[in-house]
Coordinates of C-alpha atoms and ligand atoms in Angstrom, one line a residue:
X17 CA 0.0 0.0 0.0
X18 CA 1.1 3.8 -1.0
X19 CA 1.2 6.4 0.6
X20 CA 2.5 9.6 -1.5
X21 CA 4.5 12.3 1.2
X22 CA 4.6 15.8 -0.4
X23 CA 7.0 18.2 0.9
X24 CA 8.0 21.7 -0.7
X25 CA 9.7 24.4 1.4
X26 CA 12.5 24.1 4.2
X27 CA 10.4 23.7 7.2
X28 CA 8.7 20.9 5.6
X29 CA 12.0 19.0 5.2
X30 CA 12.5 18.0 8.9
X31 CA 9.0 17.1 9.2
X32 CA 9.0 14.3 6.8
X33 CA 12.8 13.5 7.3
X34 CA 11.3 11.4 10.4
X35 CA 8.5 9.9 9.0
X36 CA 9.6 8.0 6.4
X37 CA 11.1 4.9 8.4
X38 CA 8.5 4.4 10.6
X39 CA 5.9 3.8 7.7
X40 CA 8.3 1.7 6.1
X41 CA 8.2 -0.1 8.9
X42 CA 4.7 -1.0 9.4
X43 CA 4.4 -2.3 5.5
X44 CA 3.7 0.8 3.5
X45 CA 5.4 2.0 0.5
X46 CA 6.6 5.8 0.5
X47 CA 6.6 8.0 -2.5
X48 CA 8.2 11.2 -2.1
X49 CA 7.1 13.9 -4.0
X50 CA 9.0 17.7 -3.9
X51 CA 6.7 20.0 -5.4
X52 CA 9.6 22.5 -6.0
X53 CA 8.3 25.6 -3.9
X54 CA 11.6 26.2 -2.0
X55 CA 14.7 24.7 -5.1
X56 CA 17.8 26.7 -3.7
X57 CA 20.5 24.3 -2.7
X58 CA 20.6 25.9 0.7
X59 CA 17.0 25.6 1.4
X60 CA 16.5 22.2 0.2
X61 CA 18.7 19.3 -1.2
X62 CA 21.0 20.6 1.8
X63 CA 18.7 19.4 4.3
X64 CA 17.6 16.1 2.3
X65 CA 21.7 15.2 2.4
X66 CA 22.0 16.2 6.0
X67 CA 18.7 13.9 7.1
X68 CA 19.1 10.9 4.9
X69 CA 16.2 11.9 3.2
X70 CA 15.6 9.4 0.1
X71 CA 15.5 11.7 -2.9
X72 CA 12.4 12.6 -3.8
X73 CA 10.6 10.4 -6.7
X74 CA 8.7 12.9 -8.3
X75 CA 9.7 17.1 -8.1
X76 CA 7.5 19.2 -9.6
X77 CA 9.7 22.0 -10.1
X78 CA 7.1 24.5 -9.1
X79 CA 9.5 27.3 -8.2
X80 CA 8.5 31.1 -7.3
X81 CA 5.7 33.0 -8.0
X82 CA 2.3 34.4 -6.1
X83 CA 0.4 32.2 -3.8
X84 CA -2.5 31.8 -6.3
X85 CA 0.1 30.8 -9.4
X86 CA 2.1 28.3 -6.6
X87 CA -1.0 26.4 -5.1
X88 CA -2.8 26.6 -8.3
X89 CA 0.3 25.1 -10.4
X90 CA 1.3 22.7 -7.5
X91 CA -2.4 21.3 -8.1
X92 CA -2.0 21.1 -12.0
X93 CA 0.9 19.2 -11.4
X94 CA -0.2 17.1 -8.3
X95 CA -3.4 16.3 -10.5
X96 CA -1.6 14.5 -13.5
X97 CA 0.5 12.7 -11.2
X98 CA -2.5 11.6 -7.8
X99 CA -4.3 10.4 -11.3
X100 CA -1.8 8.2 -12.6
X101 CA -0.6 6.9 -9.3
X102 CA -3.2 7.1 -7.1
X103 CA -1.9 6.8 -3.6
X104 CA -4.0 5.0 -0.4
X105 CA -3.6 8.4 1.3
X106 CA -1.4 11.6 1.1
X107 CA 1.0 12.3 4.2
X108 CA 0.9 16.8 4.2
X109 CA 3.1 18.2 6.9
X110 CA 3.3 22.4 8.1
X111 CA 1.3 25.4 6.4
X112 CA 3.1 26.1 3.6
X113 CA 1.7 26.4 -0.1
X114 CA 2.4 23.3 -0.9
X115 CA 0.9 21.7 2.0
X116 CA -2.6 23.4 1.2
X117 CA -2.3 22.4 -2.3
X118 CA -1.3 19.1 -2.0
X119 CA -4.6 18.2 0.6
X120 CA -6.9 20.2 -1.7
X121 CA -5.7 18.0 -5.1
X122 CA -6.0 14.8 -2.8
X123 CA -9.6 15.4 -1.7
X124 CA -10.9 16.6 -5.0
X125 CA -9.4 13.8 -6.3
X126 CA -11.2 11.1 -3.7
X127 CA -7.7 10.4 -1.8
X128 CA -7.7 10.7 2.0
X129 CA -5.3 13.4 3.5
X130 CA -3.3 12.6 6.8
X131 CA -2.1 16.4 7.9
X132 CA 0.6 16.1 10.2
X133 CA 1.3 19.5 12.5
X134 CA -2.6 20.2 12.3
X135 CA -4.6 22.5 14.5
X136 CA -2.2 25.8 14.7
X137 CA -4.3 28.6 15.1
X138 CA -2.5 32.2 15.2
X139 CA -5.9 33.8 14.7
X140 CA -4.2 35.9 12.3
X141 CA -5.8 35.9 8.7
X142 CA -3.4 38.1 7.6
X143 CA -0.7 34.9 7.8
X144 CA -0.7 33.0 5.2
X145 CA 0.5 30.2 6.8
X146 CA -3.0 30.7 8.6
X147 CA -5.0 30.2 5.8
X148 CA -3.3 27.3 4.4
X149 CA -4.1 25.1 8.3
X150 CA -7.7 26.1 8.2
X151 CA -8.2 25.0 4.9
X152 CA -6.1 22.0 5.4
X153 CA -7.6 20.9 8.5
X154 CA -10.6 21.4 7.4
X155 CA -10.7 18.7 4.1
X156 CA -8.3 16.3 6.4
X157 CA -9.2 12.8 7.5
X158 CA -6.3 12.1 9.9
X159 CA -5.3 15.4 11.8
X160 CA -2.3 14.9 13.9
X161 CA -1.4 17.5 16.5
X162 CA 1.8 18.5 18.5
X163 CA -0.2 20.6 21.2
X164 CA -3.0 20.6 23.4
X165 CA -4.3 24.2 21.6
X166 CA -4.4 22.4 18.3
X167 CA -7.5 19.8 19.8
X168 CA -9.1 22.9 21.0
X169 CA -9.0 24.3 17.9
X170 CA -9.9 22.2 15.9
X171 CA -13.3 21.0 18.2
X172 CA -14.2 24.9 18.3
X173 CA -14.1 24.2 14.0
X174 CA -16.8 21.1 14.2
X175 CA -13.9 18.5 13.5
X176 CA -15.3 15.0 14.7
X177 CA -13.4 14.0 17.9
X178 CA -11.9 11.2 16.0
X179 CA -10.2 12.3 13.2
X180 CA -7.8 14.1 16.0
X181 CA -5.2 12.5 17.1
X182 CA -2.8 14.2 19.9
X183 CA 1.0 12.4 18.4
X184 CA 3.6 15.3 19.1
X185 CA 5.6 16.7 17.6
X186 CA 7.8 15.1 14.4
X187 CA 10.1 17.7 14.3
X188 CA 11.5 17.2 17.9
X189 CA 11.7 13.7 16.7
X190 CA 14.6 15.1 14.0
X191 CA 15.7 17.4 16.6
X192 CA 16.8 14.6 19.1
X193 CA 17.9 12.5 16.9
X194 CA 20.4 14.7 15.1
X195 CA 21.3 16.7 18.3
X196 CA 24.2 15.3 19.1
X197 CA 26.0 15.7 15.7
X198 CA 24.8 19.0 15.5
X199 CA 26.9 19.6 19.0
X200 CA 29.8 18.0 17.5
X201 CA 29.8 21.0 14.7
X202 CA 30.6 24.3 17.2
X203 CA 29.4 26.1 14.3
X204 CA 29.3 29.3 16.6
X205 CA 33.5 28.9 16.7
X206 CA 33.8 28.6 13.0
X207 CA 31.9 32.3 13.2
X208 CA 34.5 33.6 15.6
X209 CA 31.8 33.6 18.8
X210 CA 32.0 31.7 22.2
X211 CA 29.3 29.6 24.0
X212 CA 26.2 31.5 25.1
X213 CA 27.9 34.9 24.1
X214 CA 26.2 35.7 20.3
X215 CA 22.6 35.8 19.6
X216 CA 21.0 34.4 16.3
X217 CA 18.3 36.3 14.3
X218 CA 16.2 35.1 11.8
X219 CA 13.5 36.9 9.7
X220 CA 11.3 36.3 6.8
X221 CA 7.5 36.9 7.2
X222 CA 5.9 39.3 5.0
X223 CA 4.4 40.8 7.9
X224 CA 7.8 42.0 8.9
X225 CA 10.1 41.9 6.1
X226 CA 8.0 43.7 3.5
X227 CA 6.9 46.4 5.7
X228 CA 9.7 49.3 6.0
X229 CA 8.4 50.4 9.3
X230 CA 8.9 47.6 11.1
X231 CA 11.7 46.1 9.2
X232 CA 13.2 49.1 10.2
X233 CA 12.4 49.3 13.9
X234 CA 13.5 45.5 14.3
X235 CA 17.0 46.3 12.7
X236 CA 17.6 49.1 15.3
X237 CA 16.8 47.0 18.0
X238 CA 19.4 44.6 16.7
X239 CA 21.5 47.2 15.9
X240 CA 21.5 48.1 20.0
X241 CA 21.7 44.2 20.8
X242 CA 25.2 43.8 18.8
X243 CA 27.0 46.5 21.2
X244 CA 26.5 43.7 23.8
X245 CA 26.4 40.0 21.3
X246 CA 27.4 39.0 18.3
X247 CA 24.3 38.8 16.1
X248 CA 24.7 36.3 13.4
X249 CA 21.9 36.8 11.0
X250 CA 21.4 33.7 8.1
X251 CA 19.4 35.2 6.1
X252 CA 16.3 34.0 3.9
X253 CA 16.6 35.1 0.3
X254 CA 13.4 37.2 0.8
X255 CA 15.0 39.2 3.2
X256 CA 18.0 40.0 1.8
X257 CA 15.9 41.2 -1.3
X258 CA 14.1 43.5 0.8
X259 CA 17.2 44.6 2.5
X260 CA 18.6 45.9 -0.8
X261 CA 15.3 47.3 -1.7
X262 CA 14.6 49.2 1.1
X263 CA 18.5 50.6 0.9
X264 CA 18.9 49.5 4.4
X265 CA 21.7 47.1 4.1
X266 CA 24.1 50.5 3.3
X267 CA 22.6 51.6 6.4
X268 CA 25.2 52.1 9.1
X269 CA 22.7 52.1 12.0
X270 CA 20.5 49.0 10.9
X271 CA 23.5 46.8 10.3
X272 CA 24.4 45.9 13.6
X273 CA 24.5 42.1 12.5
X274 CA 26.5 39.5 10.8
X275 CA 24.8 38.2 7.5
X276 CA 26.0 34.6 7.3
X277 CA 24.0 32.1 4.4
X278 CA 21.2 30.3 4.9
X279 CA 22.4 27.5 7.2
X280 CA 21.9 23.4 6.7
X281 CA 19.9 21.7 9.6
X282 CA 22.9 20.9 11.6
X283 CA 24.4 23.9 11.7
X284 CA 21.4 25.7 12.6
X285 CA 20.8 23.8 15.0
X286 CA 24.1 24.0 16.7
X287 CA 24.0 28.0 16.2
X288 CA 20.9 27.4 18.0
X289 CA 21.5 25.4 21.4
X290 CA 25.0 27.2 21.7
X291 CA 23.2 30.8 21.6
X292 CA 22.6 33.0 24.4
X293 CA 18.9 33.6 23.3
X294 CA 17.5 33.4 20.0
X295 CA 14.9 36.8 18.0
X296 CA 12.8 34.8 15.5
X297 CA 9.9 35.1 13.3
X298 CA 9.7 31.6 12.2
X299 CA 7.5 29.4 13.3
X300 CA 9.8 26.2 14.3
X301 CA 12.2 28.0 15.7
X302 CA 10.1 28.7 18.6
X303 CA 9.2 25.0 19.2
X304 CA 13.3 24.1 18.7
X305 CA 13.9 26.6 20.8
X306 CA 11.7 25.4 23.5
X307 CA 13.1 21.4 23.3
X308 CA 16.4 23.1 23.5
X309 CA 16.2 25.4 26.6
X310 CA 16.8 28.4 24.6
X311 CA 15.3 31.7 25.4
X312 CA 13.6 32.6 22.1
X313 CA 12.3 36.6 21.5
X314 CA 9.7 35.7 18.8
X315 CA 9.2 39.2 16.5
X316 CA 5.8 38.9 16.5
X317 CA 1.9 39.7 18.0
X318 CA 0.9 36.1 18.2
X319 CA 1.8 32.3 17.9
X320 CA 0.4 29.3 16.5
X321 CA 2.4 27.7 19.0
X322 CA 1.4 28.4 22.6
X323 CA 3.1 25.5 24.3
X324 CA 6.0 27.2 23.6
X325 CA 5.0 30.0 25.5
X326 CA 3.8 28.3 28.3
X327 CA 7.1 25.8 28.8
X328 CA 8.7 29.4 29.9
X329 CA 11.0 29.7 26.8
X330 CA 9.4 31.5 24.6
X331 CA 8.0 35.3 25.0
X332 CA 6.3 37.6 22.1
X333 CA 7.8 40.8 21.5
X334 CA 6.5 41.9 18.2
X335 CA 8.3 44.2 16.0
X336 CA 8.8 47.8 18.2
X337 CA 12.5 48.8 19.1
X338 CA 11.7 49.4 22.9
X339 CA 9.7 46.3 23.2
X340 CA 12.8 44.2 21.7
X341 CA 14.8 45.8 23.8
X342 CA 13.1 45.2 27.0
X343 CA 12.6 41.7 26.8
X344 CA 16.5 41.8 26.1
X345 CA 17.0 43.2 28.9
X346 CA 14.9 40.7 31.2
X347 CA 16.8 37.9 29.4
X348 CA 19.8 39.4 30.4
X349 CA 19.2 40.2 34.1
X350 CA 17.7 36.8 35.4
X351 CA 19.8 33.3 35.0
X352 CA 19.7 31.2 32.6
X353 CA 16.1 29.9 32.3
X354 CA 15.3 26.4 31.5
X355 CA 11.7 25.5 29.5
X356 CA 9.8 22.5 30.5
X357 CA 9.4 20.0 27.4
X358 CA 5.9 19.8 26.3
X359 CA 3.8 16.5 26.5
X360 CA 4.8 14.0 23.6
X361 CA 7.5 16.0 22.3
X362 CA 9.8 12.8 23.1
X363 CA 10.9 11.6 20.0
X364 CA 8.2 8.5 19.2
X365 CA 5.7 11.1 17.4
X366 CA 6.8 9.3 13.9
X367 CA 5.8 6.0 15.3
X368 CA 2.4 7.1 16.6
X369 CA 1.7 8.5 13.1
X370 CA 2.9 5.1 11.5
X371 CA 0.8 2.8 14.2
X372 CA -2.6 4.9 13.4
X373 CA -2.2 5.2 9.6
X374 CA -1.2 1.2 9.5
X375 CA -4.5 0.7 12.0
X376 CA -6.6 2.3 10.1
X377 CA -5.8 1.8 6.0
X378 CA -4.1 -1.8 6.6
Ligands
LIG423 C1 7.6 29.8 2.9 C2 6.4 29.5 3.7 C3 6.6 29.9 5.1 C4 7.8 29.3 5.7 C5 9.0 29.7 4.8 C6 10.3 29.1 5.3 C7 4.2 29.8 2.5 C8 3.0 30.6 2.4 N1 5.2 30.3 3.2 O1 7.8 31.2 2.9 O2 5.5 29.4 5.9 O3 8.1 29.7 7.0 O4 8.7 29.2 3.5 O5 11.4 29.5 4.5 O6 4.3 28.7 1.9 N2 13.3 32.0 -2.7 C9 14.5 31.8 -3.2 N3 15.0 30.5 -3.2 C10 14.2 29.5 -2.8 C11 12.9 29.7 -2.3 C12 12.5 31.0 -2.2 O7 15.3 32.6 -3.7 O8 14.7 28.3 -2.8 C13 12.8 33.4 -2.7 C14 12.1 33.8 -4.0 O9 12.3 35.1 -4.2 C15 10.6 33.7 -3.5 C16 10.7 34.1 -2.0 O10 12.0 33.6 -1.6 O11 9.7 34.4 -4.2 C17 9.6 33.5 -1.2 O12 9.5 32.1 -1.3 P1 8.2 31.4 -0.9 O13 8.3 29.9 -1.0 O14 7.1 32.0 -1.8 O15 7.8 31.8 0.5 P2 8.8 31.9 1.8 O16 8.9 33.3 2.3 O17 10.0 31.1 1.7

C-alpha cells in the first residue's frame, strides 16, 4: 500500500525527514514527492543530504511565483500525477503552499489526506500560513497535532473527535535525533563567537520583512543588541531582497549584524542550542527553541504555537524597538532559564503516526 508524502519548502524538510522509516516499517510503500516551492540548494537538497532523506521520486519543479500561481500550479501538477498513481492516502506536513495544495488535489481527487502539525491557530488571517491550516484541517481525515491548543482548535471548528489524534511533535523527533552531531559542529567557533555569548536572528515573514516600518524598527533593536552580542543573522533570500530594496543594508545604524547564508539543519541547530537567546519570526524555531532550553524573542503579536509560550521559553515581543529591547533586557538580568518540554515532544511522534495510519488503512 502507497502512501504519496509531499514536501515543498525548508520547514517541511525536517517534518518528513522522520516519518519516512517508521511507515516503512509498518508495510507501507513511501513515495516522495517535492513539489519545487523552495529549489535553492541551501533551502533544500542541503537538508535532504544532511537527514538521509531518500531523494524525492517525483519534483515538480514549481518554483516562485504568487500564492495563487504556486498552489494553483502545484495542483495542476499534483493532478496528473495523484491520477496516474493514485496513492491509499497523502501524508501533508506544516502550512506552507504546498501543503494546502497538496490536501486540496488529494480530496478533490477522492484520496484521504493525513495532515501532520494540524490544528495551529495564530488567529491571524493576515498569515498566510494561517490560511493554508484552516483550509487543510478542514478537508483532512487524519489530523495529527503536537499541542493541546491544536484539539481545541480544531473541536471549536466542528472536527469529529476522532479524526484528531494528539501524536507530538515530528520535528523534535529530527531534533533529538540529530542533536548530538549538530553539538559536534561548534558552528558558533567557525563564526568567531563563544558559547552563550552571540545571539542568532532570523526573519522572513511578510508581515515584517516587507513592511519598512517595522523592518526598520527591528533592525535598530538589533542594531542596539550587537554592542552587547554577536548577532549572526542567516538570512532568507526574501529578506535579503528587501534589504537591498529598502536601501537599508548601506545603512550604518541598521547593520548591527553579521549576514551569514542560509544554514543546513545541523548547523542551525548547533547555532541554536549554543546561543545566548534566539529573536525569530519563524514558526519552528520557537518550538526548537523550547526542546532546546533556549530563550527565544519571537518578532511577532501572536503564535500558532502556545506551548512554547507556556514551557517558559518562549516570549512575544513583536516588531517595536523598545519592546525588543526590554525583553533583552529581562533575558539578560535573570539566569539562565530552563523551558519545561511539552507533552509528547519525546521523539516516538513518527511512530504514533505510522501505528494509526497502519491501523486504520491496513
Ligand atoms: C515559505 C512558507 C513559510 C515558511 C518559509 C520558510 C508559504 C506561504 N510560506 O515562505 O510558511 O516559514 O517558506 O522558508 O508557503 N526564494 C529563493 N529560493 C528558494 C525559495 C524562495 O530565492 O529556494 C525566494 C524567492 O524570491 C521567493 C521568495 O523567496 O519568491 C519567497 O519564497 P516562498 O516559498 O514563496 O515563501 P517563503 O517566504 O520562503
Amino acid at each position: 500500500m502507497q502512501l504519496s508524502i509531499i514536501a515543498g519548502a525548508r520547514p517541511n524538510f525536517m517534518k518528513i525527514a522522520p516519518l519516512i522509516r517508521p511507515l516503512k516499517d509498518v508495510g507501507f510503500a513511501t513515495k516522495i514527492i517535492h513539489s519545487g516551492q523552495h529549489y535553492d540548494q541551501k533551502m533544500s537538497q542541503t537538508f535532504f543530504d544532511e537527514l538521509n532523506i531518500p531523494h524525492p521520486d517525483l519534483n515538480l519543479g514549481v518554483g516562485s511565483g504568487s500564492h495563487i500561481w504556486q498552489i494553483s500550479e502545484v495542483m495542476r501538477r499534483l493532478e496528473t500525477e495523484f491520477t496516474e498513481n493514485p496513492p491509499a492516502a497523502v501524508v501533508v506536513v506544516g502550512d506552507v503552499n504546498s501543503t494546502l495544495a497538496a490536501a486540496l488535489t488529494a480530496v478533490k481527487l477522492g484520496i484521504p489526506v493525513a495532515h501532520v502539525e494540524s490544528g495551529l491557530r495564530s488567529f491571524d488571517r493576515a498569515m498566510p500560513e494561517e490560511i493554508n491550516r484552516i483550509m487543510t484541517d478542514a478537508i483532512s481525515d487524519w489530523l495529527f497535532t503536537s499541542e493541546p491548543s491544536a484539539q481545541t482548535n480544531l473541536e471549536r471548528e466542528g472536527v469529529p473527535a476522532e479524526r484528531i489524534h494528539f501524536v507530538g511533535n515530528v520535528m523534535i523527533d529530527t531534533l533529538l535525533s540529530h542533536r548530538k552531531q549538530a553539538q559536534a559542529l561548534h558552528s558558533s567557533r567557525e563564526l568567531g563567537c563563544g558559547d552563550k555569548d552571540y545571539v542568532v536572528l532570523t526573519l522572513h515573514r511578510p508581515s515584517n520583512v516587507d513592511d519598512p516600518e517595522r523592518l526598520e524598527s527591528i533592525l535598530k533593536a538589533v542594531h542596539d543588541i550587537s554592542e552587547d552580542y554577536p548577532v549572526l543573522f542567516p538570512i532568507h533570500p526574501r529578506t535579503r531582497g528587501q534589504l537591498q530594496k529598502f536601501g537599508f543594508a548601506e545603512r550604518h545604524d541598521l547593520n548591527g549584524y553579521r549576514m551569514v547564508e542560509p544554514q543546513g539543519y545541523h548547523s542551525m541547530l548547533s547555532l541554536m542550542d549554543g546561543a545566548r537567546f534566539v529573536l525569530t519570526d519563524s514558526g519552528g524555531m520557537q518550538e526548537e527553541t523550547t526542546a532546546l532550553g533556549v530563550p527565544c524573542l519571537t518578532l511577532r503579536e501572536n503564535t500558532e504555537r502556545p506551548s512554547t509560550i507556556e514551557s517558559g521559553s518562549n516570549q512575544l515581543v513583536g516588531w517595536r524597538t523598545d519592546d525588543i529591547l526590554a525583553a533583552v533586557g529581562r533575558i539578560k538580568s535573570s539566569p539562565d532559564r530552563s523551558s519545561q518540554i511539552p507533552e509528547k515532544w519525546d521523539g516516538k511522534t513518527s511512530t504514533r503516526i505510522a501505528e494509526i495510519l497502519h491501523r486504520d488503512l491496513a
